[in-house]
CSV table of C-alpha atoms in Angstrom, one decimal:
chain,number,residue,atom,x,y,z
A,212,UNK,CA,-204.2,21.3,34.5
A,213,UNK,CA,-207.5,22.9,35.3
A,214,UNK,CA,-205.4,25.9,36.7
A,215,UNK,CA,-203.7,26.1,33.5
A,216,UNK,CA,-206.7,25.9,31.3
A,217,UNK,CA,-208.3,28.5,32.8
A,218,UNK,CA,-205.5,31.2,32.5
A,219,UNK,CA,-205.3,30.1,29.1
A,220,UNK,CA,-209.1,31.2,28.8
A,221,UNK,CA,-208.6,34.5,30.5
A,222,UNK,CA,-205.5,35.3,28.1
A,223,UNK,CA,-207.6,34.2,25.2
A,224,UNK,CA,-210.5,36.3,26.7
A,225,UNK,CA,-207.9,39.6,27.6
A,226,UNK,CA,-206.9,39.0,23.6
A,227,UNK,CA,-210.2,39.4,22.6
A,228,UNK,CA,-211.2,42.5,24.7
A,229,UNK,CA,-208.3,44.2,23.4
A,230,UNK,CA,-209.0,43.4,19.4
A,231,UNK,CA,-212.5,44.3,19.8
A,232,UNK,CA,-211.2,47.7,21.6
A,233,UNK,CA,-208.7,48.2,18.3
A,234,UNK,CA,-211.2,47.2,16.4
A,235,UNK,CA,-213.9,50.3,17.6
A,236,UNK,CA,-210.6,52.7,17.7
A,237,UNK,CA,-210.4,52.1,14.1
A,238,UNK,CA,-213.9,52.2,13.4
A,239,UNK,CA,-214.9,55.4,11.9
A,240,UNK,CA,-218.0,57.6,10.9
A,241,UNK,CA,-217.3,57.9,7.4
A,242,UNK,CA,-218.2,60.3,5.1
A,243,UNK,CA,-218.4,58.3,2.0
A,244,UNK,CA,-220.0,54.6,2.0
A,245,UNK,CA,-217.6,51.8,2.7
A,246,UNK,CA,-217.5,50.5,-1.0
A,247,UNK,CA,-216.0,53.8,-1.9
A,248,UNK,CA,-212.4,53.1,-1.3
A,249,UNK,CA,-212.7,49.6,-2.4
A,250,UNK,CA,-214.4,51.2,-6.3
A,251,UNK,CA,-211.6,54.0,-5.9
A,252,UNK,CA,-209.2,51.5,-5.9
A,253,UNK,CA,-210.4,49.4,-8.9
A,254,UNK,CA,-211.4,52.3,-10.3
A,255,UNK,CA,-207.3,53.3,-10.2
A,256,UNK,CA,-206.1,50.3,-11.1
A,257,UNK,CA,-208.1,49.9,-14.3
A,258,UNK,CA,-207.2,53.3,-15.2
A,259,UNK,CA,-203.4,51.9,-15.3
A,260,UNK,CA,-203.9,48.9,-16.6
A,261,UNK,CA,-204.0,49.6,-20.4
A,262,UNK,CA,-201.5,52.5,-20.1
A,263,UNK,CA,-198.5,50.1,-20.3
A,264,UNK,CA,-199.5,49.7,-24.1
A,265,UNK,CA,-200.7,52.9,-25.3
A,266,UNK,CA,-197.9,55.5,-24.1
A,267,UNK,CA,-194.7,56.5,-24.6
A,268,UNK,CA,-191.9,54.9,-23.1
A,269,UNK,CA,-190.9,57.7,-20.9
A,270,UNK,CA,-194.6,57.5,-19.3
A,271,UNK,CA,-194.3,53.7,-19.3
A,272,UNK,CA,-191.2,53.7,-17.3
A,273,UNK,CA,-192.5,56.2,-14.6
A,274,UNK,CA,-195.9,54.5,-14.0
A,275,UNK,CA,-193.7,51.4,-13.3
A,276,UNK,CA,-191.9,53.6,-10.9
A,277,UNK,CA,-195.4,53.8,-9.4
A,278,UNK,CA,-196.1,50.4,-9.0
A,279,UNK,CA,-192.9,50.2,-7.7
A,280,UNK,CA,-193.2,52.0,-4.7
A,281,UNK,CA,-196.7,51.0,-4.5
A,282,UNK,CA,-195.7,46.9,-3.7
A,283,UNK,CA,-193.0,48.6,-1.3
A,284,UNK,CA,-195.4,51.0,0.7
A,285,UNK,CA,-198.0,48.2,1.1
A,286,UNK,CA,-195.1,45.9,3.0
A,287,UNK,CA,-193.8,48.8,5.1
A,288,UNK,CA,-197.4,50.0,5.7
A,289,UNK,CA,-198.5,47.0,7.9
A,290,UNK,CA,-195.5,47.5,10.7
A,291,UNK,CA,-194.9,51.4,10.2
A,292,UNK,CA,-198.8,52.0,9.6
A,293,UNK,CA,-201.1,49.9,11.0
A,294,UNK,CA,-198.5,49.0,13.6
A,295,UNK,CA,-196.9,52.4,14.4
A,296,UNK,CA,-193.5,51.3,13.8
A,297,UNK,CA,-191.8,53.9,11.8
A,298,UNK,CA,-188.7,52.8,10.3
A,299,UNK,CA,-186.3,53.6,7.2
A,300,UNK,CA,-185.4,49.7,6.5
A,301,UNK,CA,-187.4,49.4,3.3
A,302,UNK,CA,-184.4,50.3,1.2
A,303,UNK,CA,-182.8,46.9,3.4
A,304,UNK,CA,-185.6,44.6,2.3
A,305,UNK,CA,-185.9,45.6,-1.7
A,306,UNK,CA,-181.9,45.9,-1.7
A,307,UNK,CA,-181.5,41.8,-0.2
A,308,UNK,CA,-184.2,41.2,-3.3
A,309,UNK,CA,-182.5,43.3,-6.2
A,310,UNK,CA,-179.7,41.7,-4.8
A,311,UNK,CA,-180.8,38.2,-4.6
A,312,UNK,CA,-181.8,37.9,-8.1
A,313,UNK,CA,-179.0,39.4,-9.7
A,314,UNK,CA,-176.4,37.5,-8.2
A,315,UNK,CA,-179.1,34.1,-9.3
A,316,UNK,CA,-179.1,35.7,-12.7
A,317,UNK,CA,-175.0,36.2,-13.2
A,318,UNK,CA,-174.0,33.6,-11.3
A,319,UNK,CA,-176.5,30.5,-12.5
A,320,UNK,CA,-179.0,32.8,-15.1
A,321,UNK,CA,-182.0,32.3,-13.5
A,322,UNK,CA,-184.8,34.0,-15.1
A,323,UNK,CA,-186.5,37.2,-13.7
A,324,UNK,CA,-189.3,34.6,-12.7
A,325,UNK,CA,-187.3,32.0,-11.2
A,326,UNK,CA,-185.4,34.7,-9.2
A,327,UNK,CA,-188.9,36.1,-7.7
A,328,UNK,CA,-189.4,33.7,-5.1
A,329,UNK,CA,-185.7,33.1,-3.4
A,330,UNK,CA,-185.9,36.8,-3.7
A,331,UNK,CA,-188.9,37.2,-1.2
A,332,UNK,CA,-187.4,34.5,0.9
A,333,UNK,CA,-183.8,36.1,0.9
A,334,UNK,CA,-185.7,39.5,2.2
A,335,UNK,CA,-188.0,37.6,4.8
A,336,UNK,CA,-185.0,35.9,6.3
A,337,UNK,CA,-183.1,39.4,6.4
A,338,UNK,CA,-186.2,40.7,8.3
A,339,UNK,CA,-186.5,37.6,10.9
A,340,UNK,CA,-183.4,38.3,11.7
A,341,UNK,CA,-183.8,42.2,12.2
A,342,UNK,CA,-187.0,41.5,13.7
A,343,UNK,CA,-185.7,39.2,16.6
A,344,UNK,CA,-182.6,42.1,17.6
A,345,UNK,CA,-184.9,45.0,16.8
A,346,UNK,CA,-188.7,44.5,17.4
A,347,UNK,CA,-188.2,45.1,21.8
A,348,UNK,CA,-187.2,48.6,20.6
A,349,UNK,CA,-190.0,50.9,20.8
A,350,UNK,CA,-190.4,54.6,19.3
A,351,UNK,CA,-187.5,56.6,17.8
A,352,UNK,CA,-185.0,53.8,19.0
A,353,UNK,CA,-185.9,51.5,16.6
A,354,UNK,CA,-186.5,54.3,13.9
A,355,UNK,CA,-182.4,55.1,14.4
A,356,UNK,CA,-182.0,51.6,14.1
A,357,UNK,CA,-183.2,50.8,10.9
A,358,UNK,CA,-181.8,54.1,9.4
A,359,UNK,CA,-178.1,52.9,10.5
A,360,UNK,CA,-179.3,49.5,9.1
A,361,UNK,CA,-179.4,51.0,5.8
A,362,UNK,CA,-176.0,52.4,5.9
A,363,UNK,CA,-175.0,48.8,7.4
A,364,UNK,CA,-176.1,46.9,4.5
A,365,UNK,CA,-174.5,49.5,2.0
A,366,UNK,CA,-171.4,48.7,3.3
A,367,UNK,CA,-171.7,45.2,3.7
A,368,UNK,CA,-172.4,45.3,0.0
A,369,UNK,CA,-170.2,46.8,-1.4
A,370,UNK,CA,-167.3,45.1,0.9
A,371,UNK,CA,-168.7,41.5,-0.6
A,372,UNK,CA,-166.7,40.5,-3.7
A,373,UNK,CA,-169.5,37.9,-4.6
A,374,UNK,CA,-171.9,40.3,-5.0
A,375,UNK,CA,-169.9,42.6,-7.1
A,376,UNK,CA,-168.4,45.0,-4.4
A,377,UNK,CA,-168.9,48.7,-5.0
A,378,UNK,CA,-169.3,47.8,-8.9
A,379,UNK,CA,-172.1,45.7,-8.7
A,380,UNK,CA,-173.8,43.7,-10.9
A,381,UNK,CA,-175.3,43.4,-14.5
A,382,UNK,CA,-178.6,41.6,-15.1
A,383,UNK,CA,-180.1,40.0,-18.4
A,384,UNK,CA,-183.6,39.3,-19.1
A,385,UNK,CA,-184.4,35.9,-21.7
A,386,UNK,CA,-185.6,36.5,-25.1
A,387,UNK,CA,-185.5,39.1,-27.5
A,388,UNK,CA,-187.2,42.4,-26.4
A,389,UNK,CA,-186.8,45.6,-27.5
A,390,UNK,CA,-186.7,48.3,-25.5
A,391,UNK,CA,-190.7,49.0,-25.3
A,392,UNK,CA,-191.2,45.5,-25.2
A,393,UNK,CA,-189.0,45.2,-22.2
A,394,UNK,CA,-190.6,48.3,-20.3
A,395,UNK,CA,-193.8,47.1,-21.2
A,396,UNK,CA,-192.9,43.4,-19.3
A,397,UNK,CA,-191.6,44.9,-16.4
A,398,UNK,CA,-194.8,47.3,-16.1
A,399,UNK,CA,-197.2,44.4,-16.3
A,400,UNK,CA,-195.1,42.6,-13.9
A,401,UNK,CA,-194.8,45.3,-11.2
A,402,UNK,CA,-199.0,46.0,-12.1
A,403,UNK,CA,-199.6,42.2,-10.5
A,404,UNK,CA,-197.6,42.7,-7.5
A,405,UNK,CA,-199.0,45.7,-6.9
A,406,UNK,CA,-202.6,44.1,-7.0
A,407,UNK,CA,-201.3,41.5,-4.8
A,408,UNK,CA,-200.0,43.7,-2.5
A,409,UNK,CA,-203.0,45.7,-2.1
A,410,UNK,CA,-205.1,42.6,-1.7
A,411,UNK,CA,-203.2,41.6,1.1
A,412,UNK,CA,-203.0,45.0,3.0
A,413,UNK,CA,-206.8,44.8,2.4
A,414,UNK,CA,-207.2,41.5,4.0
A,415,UNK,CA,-205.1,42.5,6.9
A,416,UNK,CA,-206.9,46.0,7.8
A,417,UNK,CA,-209.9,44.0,8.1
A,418,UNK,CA,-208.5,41.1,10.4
A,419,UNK,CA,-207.7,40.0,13.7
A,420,UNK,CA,-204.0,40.6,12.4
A,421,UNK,CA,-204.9,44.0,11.7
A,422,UNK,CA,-206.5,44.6,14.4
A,423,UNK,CA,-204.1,43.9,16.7
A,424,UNK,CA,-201.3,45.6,15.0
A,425,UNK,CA,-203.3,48.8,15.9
A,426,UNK,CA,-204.2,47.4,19.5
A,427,UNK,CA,-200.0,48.0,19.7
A,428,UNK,CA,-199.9,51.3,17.7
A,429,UNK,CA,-202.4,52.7,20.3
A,430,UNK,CA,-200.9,51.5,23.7
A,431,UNK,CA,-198.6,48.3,23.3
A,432,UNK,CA,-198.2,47.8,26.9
A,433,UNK,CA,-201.5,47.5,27.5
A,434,UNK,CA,-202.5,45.4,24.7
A,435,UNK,CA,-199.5,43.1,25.7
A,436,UNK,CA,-201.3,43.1,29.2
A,437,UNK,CA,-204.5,42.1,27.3
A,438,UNK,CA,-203.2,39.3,25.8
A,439,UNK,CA,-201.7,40.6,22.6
A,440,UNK,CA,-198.8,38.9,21.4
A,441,UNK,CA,-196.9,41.8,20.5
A,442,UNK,CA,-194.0,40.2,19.5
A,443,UNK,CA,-195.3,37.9,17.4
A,444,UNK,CA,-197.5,39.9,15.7
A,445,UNK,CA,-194.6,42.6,14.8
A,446,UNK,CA,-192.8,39.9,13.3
A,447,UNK,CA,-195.1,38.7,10.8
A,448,UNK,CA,-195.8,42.2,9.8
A,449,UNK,CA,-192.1,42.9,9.1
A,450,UNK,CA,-192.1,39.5,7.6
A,451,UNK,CA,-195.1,40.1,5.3
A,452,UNK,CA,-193.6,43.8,4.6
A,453,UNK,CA,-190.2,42.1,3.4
A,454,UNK,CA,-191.0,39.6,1.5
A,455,UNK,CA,-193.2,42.0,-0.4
A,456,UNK,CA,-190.5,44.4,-0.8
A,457,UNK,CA,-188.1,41.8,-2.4
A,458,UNK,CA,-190.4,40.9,-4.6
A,459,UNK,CA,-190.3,44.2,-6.3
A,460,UNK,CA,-186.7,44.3,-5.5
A,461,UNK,CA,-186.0,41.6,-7.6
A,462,UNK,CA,-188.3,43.3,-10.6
A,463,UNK,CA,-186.2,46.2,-9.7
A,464,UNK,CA,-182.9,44.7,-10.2
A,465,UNK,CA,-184.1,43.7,-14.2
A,466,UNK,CA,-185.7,46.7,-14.8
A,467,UNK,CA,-182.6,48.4,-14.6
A,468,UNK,CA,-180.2,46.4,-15.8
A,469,UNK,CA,-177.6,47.1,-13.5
A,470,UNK,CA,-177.3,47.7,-9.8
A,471,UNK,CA,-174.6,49.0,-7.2
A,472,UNK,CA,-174.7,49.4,-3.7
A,473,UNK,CA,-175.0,53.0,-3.7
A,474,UNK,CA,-178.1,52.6,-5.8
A,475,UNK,CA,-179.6,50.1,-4.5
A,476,UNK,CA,-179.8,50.5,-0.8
A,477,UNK,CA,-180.6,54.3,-1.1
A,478,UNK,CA,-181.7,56.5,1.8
A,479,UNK,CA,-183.6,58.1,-0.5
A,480,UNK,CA,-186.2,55.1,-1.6
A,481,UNK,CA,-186.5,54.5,2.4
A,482,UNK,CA,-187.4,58.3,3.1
A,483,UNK,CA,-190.1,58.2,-0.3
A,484,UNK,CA,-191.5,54.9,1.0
A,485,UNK,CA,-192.3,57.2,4.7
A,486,UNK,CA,-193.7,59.9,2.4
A,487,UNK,CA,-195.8,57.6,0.1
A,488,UNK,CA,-197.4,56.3,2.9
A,489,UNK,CA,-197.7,59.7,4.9
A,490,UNK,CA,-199.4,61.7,1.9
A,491,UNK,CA,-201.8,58.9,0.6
A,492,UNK,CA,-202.6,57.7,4.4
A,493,UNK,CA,-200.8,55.9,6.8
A,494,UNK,CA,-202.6,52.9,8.5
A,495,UNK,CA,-205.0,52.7,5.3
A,496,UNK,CA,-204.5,50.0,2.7
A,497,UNK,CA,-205.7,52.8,-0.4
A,498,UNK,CA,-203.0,55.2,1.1
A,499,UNK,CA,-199.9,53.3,-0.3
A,500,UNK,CA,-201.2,53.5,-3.7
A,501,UNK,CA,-202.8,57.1,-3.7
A,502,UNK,CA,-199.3,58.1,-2.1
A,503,UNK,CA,-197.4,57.1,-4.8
A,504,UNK,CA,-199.1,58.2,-7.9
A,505,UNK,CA,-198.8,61.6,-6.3
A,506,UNK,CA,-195.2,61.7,-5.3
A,507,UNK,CA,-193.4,59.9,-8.1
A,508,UNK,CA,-195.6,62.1,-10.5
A,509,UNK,CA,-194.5,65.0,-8.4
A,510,UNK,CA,-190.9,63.7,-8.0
A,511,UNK,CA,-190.6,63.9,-12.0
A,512,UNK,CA,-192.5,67.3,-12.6
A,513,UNK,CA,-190.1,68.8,-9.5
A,514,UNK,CA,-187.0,67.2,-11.4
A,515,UNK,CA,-187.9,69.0,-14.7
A,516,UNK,CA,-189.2,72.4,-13.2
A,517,UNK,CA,-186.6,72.9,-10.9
A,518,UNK,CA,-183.4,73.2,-12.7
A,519,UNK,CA,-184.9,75.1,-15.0
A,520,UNK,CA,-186.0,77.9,-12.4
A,521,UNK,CA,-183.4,80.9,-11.5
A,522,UNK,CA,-184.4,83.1,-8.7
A,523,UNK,CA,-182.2,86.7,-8.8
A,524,UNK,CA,-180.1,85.3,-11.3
A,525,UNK,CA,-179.1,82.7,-9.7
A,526,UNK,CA,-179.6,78.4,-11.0
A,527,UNK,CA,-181.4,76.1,-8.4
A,528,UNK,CA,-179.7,72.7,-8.1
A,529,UNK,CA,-181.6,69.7,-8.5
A,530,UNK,CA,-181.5,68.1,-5.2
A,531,UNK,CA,-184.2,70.7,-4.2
A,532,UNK,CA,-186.5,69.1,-5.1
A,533,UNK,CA,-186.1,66.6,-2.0
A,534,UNK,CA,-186.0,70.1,0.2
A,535,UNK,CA,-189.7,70.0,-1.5
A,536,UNK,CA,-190.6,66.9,-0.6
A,537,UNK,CA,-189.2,67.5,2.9
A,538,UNK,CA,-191.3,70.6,3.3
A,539,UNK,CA,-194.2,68.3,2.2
A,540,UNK,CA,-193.7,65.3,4.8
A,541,UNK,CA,-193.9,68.0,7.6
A,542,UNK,CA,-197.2,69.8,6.3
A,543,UNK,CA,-198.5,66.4,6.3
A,544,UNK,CA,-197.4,65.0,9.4
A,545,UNK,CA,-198.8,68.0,11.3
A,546,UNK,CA,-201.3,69.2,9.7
A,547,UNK,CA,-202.9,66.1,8.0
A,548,UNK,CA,-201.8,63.4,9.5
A,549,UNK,CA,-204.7,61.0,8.2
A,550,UNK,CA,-203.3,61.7,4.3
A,551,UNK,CA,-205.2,62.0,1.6
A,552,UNK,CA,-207.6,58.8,2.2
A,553,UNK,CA,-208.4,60.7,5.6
A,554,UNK,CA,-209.9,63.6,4.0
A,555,UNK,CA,-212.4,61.3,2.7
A,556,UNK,CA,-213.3,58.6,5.9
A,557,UNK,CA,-213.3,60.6,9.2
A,558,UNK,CA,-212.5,58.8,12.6
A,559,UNK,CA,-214.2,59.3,15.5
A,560,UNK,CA,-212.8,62.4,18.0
A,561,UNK,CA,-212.6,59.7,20.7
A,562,UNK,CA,-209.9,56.8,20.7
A,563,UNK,CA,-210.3,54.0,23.2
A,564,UNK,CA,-207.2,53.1,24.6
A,565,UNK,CA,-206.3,49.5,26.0
């Protein structure tokens, strides 16, 4: 027993040593004070806040899109940030949402707010399961993964009758809105889970949790060797992630109306939830919400500009504006690969490994 107790204390002890190592990895010599990204951020949010009632509905609806991605990019931040787990299964975990409450709504017409929490739950349990087949992959292997997981799901979806097959299904919202009225609901909505969402990516950067997600984005063998629980603490990551991202799935799914598989579980939301994060700041709880101001704003102003430009005569399809936003991800990834929060805090030239 005595035996035991003590190997207990040196795993407990390896644990610490390799926390307190993430912990001075992540450590930086800032350039600003540390109440600056905590001020930018309410700064950002107060900003938003009376916008849902003073603009135009077009406006309206894209600062939703905003918030949108932002509740999405703070789940997929913890694992594919803090915990250097890139993946392309957000689209999965905001798809099992959308889906969850629009099937509660047609089938039993459960309100958007009775729908929010089977939603997250439907999403977590989709992740546990990914988690326990996936999370012993490690680099690109479990990136592939969760990309063919997309593609999975999609057709899953749209080969389940109950869930509308490849038509889908329709959603209604209780009461009698009109159409500002609505947008403005759904705005205000999305604007608390984004808050909540933040909050909790701030809590974890600045835990133990935290911590030892980066112990595992800097050298996971090591910190498993340390006392880490690797698996573990990949698991409630994803978990945390998920359940964030049906959350707004199921906002999603009554904001639009209407939703097919196509749609829904969309290659294209799981690439802009990797570029949200890459731009504003990967492994950064401001980055998430920095990153998607800029590219939804962008997305819309390349959307407009683009099909209007002809270059020798000749028209420029739409779609190139995700050859943009491609071009973008790379400059980033090589170039500034801290995003836009890192131009602000600088890290130390030195990482201490585990």
């Amino acid at each position: 027993m005595a035996e035991t107790t003590d190997l207990d204390k040196d795993a407990k002890r390896n644990s610490d040593v390799a926390l307190a190592q993430a912990k001075a990895a992540s450590a930086g010599v800032r350039k600003a004070p540390w109440w600056v990204t905590p001020l930018v951020a309410v700064a950002i949010f107060a900003i938003i806040a009376p916008m849902g009632g003073i603009l135009g509905l077009g406006a309206v609806t894209t600062l939703t899109t905003v918030l949108y991605y932002t509740v999405i990019a703070q789940g997929w931040n913890l694992l594919g940030g803090y915990g250097g787990y890139l993946n392309f299964g957000a689209a999965v975990f905001a798809g099992t949402g959308a889906y969850t409450a629009a099937w509660l709504n047609s089938e039993f017409e459960w309100t958007l707010w009775q729908t929010l929490i089977p939603a997250a739950f439907a999403a977590a349990f989709v992740s546990l399961i990914v988690g326990f087949a996936t999370l012993r992959l490690r680099s690109h292997y479990f990136a592939i993964f969760t990309l063919v997981l997309t593609f999975l799901a999609l057709v899953v979806v749209k080969n389940w009758p109950a869930l509308g097959g490849a038509i889908g299904l329709f959603t209604d919202v209780e009461g009698d809105f009109s159409s500002r009225g609505l947008a403005i609901l759904f705005f205000y909505v999305l604007f608390g889970l984004a808050i909540l969402a933040t909050v909790i990516a701030y809590f974890v950067e600045h835990s133990n949790f935290g911590y030892a997600l980066r112990a595992i984005s800097e050298d996971e063998p090591a910190a498993q060797v340390l006392g880490v629980k690797t698996t573990s603490v990949k698991l409630r990551a994803l978990l945390i992630g998920a359940a964030l991202g049906g959350l707004a799935g199921a906002v999603y799914a009554f904001f639009t109306g209407y939703i097919e598989p196509a749609g829904t579980f969309s290659l294209d939301l799981a690439l802009d939830i990797v570029l949200v994060c890459v731009i504003g700041g990967m492994r950064s709880w401001l980055g998430p919400l920095i990153g998607s101001i800029i590219v939804v704003l962008l997305e819309q102003i390349l959307r407009v500009v683009v099909p209007n430009l002809h270059l020798f005569g000749l028209d420029i399809p739409a779609e190139t504006n995700r050859l943009v936003l491609g071009v973008l991800l790379l400059i980033f990834a090589l170039f500034i690969r801290r995003g836009v929060v890192g131009l602000f805090v600088q890290r130390r030239g030195r990482v201490v490994s585990v």
